[in-house]
Coordinates of C-alpha atoms and ligand atoms in Angstrom, one line a residue:
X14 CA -9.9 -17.3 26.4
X15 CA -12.6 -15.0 24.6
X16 CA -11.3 -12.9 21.8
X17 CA -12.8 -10.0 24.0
X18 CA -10.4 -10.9 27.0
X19 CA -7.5 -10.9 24.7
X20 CA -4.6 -9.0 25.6
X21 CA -3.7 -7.5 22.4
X22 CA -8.0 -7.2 21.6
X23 CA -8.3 -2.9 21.4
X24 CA -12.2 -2.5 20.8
X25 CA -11.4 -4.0 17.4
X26 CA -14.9 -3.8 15.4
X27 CA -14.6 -7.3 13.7
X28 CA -12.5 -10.4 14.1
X29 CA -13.7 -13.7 11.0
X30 CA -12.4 -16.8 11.7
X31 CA -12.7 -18.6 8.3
X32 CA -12.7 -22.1 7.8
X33 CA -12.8 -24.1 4.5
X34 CA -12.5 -27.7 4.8
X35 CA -12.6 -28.2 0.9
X36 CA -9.2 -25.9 0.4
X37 CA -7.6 -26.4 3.9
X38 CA -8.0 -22.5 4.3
X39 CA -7.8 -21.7 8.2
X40 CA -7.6 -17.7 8.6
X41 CA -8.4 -14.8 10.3
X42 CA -9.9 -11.1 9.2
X43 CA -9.9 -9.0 11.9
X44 CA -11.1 -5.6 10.8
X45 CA -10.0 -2.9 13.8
X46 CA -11.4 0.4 12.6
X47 CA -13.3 1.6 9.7
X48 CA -13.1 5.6 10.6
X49 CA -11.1 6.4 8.1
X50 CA -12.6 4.0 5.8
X51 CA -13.2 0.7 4.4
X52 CA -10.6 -1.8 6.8
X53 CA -7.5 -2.2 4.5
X54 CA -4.1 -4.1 5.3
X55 CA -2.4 -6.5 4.0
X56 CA -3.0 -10.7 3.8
X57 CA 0.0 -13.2 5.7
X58 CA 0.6 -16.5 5.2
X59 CA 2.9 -17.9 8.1
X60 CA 3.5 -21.4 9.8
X61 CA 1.7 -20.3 13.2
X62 CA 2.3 -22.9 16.6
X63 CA -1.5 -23.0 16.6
X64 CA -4.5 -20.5 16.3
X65 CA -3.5 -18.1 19.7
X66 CA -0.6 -16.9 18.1
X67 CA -2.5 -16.3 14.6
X68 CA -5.0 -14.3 16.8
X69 CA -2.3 -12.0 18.6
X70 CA -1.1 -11.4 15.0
X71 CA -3.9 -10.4 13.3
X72 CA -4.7 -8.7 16.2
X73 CA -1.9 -6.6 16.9
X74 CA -1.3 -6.2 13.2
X75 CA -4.5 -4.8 12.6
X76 CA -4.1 -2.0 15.2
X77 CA -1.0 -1.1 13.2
X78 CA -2.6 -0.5 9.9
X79 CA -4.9 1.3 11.9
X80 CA -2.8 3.6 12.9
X81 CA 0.1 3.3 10.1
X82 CA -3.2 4.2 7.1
X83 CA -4.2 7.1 9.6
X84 CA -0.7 9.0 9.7
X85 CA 0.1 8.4 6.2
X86 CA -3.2 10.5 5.3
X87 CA -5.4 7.5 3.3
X88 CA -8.8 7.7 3.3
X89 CA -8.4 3.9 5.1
X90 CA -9.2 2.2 8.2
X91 CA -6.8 -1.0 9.3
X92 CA -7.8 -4.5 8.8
X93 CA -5.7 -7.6 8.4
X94 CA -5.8 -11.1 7.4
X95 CA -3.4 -14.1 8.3
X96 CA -3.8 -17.2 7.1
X97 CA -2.7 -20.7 9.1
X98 CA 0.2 -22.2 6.6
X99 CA -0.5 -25.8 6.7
X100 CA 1.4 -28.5 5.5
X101 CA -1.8 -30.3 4.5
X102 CA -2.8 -27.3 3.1
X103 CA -0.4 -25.6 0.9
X104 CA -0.9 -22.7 -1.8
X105 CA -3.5 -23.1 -4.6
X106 CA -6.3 -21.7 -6.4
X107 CA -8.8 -23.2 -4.3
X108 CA -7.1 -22.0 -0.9
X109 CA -7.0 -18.1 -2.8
X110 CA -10.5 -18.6 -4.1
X111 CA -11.8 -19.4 -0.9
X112 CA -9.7 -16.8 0.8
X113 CA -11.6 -14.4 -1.6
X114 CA -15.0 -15.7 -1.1
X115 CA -14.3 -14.7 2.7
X116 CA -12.9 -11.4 1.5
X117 CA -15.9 -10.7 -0.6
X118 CA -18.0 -11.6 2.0
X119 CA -17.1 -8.6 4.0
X120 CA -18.5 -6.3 1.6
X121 CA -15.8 -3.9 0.8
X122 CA -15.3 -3.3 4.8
X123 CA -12.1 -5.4 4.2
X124 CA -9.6 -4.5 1.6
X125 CA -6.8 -6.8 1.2
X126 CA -2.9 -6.9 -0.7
X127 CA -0.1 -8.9 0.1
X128 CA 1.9 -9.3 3.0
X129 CA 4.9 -12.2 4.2
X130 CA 4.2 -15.1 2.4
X131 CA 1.9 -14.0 -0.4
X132 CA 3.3 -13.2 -3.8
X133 CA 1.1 -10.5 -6.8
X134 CA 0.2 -13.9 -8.4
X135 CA -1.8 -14.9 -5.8
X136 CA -3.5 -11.6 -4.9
X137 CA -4.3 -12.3 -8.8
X138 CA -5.8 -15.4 -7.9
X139 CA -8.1 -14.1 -5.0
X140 CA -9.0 -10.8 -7.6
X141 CA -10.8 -13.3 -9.9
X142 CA -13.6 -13.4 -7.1
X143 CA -13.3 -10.4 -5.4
X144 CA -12.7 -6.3 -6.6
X145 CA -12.1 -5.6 -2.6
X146 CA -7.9 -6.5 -3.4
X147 CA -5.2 -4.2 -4.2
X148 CA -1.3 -4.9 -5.3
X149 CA -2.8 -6.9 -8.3
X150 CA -1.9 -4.8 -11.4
X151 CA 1.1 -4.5 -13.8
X152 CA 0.3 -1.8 -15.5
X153 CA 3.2 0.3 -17.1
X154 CA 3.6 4.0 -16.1
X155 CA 0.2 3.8 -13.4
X156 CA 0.8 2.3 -10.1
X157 CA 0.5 -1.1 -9.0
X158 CA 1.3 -4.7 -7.7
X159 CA 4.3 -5.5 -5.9
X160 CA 4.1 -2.6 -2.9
X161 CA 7.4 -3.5 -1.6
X162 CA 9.6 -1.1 -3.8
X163 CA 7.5 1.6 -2.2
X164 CA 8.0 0.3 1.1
X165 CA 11.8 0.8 0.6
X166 CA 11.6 3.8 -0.9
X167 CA 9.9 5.1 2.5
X168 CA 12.0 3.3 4.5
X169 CA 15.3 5.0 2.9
X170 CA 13.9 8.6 3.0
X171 CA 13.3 7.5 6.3
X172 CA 16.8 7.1 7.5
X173 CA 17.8 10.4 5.6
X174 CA 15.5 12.1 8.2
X175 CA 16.8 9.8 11.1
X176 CA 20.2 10.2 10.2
X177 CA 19.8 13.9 10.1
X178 CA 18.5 14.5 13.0
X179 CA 21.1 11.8 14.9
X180 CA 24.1 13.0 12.9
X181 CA 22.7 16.4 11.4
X182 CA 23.1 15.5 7.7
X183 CA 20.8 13.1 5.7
X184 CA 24.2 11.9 3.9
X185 CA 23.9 7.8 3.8
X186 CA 27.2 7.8 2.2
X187 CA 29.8 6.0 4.6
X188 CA 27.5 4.6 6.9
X189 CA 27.2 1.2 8.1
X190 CA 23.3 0.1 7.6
X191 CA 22.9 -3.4 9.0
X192 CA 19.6 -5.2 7.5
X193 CA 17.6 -8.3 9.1
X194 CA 16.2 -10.0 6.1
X195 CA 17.0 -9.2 3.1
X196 CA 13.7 -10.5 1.6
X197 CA 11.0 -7.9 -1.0
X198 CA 11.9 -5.0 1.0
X199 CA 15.0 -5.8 2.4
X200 CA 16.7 -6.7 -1.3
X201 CA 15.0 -3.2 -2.6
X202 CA 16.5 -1.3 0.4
X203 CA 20.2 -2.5 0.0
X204 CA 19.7 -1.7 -3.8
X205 CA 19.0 2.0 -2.9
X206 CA 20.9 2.2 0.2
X207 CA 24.2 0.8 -2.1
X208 CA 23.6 3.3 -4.8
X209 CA 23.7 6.0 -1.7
X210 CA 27.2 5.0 -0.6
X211 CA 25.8 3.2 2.4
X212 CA 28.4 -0.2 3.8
X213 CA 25.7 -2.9 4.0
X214 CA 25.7 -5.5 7.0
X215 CA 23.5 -8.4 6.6
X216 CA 21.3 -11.2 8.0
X217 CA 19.1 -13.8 6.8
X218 CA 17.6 -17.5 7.0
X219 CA 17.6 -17.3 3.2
X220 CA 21.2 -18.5 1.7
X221 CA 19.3 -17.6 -1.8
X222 CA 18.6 -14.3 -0.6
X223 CA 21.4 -13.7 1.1
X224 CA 24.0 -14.5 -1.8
X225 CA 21.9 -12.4 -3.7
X226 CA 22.5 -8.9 -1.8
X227 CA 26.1 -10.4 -1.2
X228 CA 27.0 -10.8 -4.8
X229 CA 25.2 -7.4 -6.2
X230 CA 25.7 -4.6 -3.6
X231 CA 28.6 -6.3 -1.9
X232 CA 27.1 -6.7 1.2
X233 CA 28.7 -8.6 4.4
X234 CA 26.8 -11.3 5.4
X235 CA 26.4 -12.2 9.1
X236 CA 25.0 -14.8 11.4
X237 CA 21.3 -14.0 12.1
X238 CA 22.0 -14.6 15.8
X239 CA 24.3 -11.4 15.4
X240 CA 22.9 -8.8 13.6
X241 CA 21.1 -7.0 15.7
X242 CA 24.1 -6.2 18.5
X243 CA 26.4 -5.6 15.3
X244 CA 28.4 -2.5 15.1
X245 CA 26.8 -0.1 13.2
X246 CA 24.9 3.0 12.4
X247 CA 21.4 2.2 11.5
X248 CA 20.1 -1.3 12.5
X249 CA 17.0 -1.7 10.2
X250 CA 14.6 -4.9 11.1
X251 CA 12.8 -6.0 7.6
X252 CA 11.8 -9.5 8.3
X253 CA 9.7 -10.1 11.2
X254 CA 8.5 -8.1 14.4
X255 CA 9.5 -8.8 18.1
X256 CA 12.9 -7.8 17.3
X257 CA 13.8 -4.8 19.5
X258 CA 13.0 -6.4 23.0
X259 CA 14.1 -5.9 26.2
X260 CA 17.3 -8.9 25.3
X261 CA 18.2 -7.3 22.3
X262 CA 18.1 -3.4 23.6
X263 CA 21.2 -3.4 25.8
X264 CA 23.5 -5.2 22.9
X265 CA 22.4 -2.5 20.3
X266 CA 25.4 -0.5 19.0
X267 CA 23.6 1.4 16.1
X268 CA 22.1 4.9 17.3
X269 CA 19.3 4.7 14.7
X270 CA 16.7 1.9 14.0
X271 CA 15.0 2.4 11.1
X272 CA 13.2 -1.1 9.2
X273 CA 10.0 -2.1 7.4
X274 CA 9.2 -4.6 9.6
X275 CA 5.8 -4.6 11.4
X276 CA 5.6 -4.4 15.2
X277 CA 9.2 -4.1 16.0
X278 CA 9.0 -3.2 19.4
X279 CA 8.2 -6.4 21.7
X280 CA 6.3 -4.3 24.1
X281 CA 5.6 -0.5 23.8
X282 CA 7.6 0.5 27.0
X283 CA 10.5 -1.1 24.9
X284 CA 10.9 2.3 22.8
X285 CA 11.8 4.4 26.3
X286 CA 14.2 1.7 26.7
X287 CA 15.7 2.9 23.5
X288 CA 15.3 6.2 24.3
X289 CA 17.2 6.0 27.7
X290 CA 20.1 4.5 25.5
X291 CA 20.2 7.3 23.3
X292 CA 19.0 5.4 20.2
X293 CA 16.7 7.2 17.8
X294 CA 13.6 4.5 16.6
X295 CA 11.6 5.6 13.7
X296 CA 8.0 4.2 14.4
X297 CA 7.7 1.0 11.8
X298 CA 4.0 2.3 11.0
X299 CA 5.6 5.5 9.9
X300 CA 8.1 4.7 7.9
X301 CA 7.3 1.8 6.5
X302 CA 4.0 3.0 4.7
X303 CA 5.4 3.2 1.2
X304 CA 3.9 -0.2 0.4
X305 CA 0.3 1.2 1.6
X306 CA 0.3 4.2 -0.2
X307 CA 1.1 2.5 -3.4
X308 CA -1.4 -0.1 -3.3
X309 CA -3.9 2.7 -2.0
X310 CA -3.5 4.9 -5.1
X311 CA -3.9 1.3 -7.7
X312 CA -7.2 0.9 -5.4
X313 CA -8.3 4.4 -5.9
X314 CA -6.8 4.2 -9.6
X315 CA -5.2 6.8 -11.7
X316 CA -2.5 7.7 -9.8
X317 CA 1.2 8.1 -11.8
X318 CA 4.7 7.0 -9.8
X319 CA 5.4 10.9 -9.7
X320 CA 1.9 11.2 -7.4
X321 CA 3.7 8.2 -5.2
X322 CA 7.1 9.7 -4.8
X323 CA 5.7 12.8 -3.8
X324 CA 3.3 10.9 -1.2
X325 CA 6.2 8.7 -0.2
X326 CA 8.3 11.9 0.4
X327 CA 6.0 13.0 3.1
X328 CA 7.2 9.7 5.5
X329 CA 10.7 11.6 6.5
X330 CA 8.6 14.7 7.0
X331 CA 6.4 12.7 9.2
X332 CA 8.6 11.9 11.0
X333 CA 11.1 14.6 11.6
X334 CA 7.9 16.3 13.2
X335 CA 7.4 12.7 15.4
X336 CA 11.2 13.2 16.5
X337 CA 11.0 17.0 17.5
X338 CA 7.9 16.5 19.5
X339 CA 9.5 13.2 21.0
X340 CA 12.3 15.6 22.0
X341 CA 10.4 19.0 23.3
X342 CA 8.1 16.0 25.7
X343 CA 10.9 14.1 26.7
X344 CA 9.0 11.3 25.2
X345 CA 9.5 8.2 23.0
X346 CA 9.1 8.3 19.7
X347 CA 6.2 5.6 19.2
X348 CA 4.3 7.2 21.8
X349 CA 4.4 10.3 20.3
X350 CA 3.3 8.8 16.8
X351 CA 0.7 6.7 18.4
X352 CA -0.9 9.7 19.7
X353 CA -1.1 11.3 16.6
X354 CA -2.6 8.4 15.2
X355 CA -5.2 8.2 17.8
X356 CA -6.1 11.8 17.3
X357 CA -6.9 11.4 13.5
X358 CA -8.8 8.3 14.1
X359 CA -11.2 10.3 17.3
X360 CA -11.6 13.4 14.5
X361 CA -12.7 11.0 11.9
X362 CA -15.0 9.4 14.5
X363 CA -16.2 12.5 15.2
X364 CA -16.7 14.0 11.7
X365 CA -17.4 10.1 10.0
X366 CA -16.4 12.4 6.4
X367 CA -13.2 10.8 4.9
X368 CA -14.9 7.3 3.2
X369 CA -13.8 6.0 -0.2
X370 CA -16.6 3.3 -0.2
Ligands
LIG12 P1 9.7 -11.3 2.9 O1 9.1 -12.5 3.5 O2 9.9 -11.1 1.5 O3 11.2 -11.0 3.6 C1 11.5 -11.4 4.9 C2 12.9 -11.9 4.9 O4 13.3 -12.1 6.3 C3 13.1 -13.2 4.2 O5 14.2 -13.2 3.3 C4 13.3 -14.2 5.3 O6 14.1 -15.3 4.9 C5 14.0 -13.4 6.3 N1 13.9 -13.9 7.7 C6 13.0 -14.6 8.3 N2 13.3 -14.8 9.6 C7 14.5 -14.2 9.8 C8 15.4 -14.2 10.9 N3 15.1 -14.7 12.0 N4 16.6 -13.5 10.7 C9 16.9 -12.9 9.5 N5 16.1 -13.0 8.4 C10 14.9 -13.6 8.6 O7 8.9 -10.1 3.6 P2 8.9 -8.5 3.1 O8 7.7 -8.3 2.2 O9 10.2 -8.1 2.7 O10 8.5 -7.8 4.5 C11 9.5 -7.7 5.5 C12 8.8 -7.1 6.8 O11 8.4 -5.8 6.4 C13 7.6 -7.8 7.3 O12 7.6 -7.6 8.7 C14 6.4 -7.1 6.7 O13 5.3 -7.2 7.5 C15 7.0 -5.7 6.7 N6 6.3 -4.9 5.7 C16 6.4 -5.2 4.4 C17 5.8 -4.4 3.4 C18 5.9 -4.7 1.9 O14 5.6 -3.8 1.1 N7 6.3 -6.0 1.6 C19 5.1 -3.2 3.8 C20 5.1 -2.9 5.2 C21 5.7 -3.7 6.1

């Protein structure tokens, strides 16, 4: 099949297909709109069944940052990168350096971070042959590296907006938050949902980082088979997308789902089918931009944690206005934000005005 007659292909601009027989690197850049700006969005790293199923990721991912940099107000466009995790071909120097070469290659169109499966250190790596990479530094008091924090932090002010208008309060105090994966984000959420009061519920392939939310927010750990039909308030996916299907809709207890995971929904029609059961979804583009906005301000440079908070604030805004115009239309949620996404994209189109590069 031709990447043109793909069903997840959406008049993306650019798709690479990288291949560097020296390193074992086998990836993908697919860069889906550069209105906004240069193409940013983070690299994954994941074990795919073979190269069709990289291609819908990368793909569909794209189209998210698309979207996800266009609501959260950057000056971005939406790119991604996935990289085929071979046995053969496992992490090194070589494989980042070559991954940066590719990067470089692009010309600044592409700008890339981390994503599943890639740590700071080896966005280091890949920064030592190309400046087009964010989520790289350290530096005290200025933003930077690890975006996942951020991502959290969005996430949480997220379910105080969710929860308020489910339950009309944004108290988390007392509620039972159940979390799939407890991984970056998933760890940073149950620390700041614990501090709130929350009861954490949780699931993960990871003993390690399982025992790890267990033993310091005193979390109950479930099977990962069961998670998602547990009984709860807020059901938050933070490990992988796909999750909230047409299977998994009708055993849903919680009336909020609220996670940082990308792509959530199996199929777009799927968030009706959560709005006919009377479960609120926040849009995963919306609320889990934290990560984006941080590593957005360290690209730009300058920017302070306060500047951050305060952009990461503007998420539950976001998406109180998504919910109250999901109500007054009678329709869901993510078609409602995917509108407004579209329509900043057309302007910018339009007005070609808001570059960085
Ligand atoms: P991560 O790899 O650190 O964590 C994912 C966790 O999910 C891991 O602990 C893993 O063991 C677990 N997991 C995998 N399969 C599972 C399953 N079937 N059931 C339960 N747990 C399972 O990744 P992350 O950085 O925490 O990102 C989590 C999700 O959020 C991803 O979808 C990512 O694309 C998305 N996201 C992350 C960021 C960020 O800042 N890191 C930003 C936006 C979106």
């Amino acid at each position: 099949m031709s990447v043109f007659d793909h069903p997840e292909f959406d008049h993306h601009e650019a798709v690479h297909f990288i291949e560097d027989a020296a390193s074992g690197l086998n990836c993908i850049i697919a860069l889906h709109s550069t209105a906004l700006g240069p193409a940013a969005g983070g690299c994954r790293r994941w074990q795919y069944a073979n190269s069709t199923e990289a291609l819908t990721d990368v793909l569909r991912l794209s189209r998210g940052m698309t979207y996800k940099n266009a609501i959260a107000g950057l000056p971005l466009g939406g790119g991604k990168a996935v990289i085929m995790a071979r046995d053969e071909a496992p992490k090194s120097r070589e494989l980042f350096h070559a991954f940066g070469r590719a990067v470089h290659s692009l010309d600044g169109t592409y700008i890339t971070a981390e994503d599943v499966g890639i740590a700071v250190g080896d966005m280091q790596v890949v920064r030592e042959i190309t400046p087009y990479v964010t989520g790289v530094s350290e530096q005290s008091r200025l933003v930077g590296g690890d975006p996942s924090p951020w991502t959290a932090l969005g996430v949480f002010n997220g379910m105080a907006a969710s929860a308020e208008h489910v339950f009309g309060t944004r108290e988390l105090k007392g509620l039972r938050v159940a979390i799939q994966g407890v991984g970056h984000v998933g760890y940073q959420l149950c620390k700041l949902l614990h501090a709130a009061g929350a009861e954490l519920i949780v699931a993960d392939v990871s003993r390690d980082n399982l025992r790890r939310v267990t033993d310091e927010f005193g979390a109950t750990a479930v099977g990962i088979e069961s998670i998602l039909g547990v009984d709860c308030d807020i059901l938050s996916p933070c490990a992988l997308g796909n999750v909230i299907n047409q299977q998994s809709i009708p055993g849903i207890k919680a009336k909020i789902v609220a996670g940082a995971a990308n792509n959530q929904l199996g199929r777009d029609a799927d968030g009706k089918l959560l709005r006919d059961a009377g479960i609120l979804l926040a849009p995963d583009y919306v609320i889990n931009a934290g990560g984006i906005i941080a590593v957005a301000r360290e690209y730009v440079g300058g920017a302070t944690e306060q500047v951050v908070r305060e952009e990461i604030d503007q998420i539950a805004k976001r998406l109180s206005a998504i919910y109250a115009r999901s109500d007054e239309s009678n329709e869901s949620t993510n078609v409602v934000a995917d509108r407004v996404a579209e329509s900043i994209v057309r302007e910018a189109k339009k007005t070609d005005s808001r570059r960085i590069a």
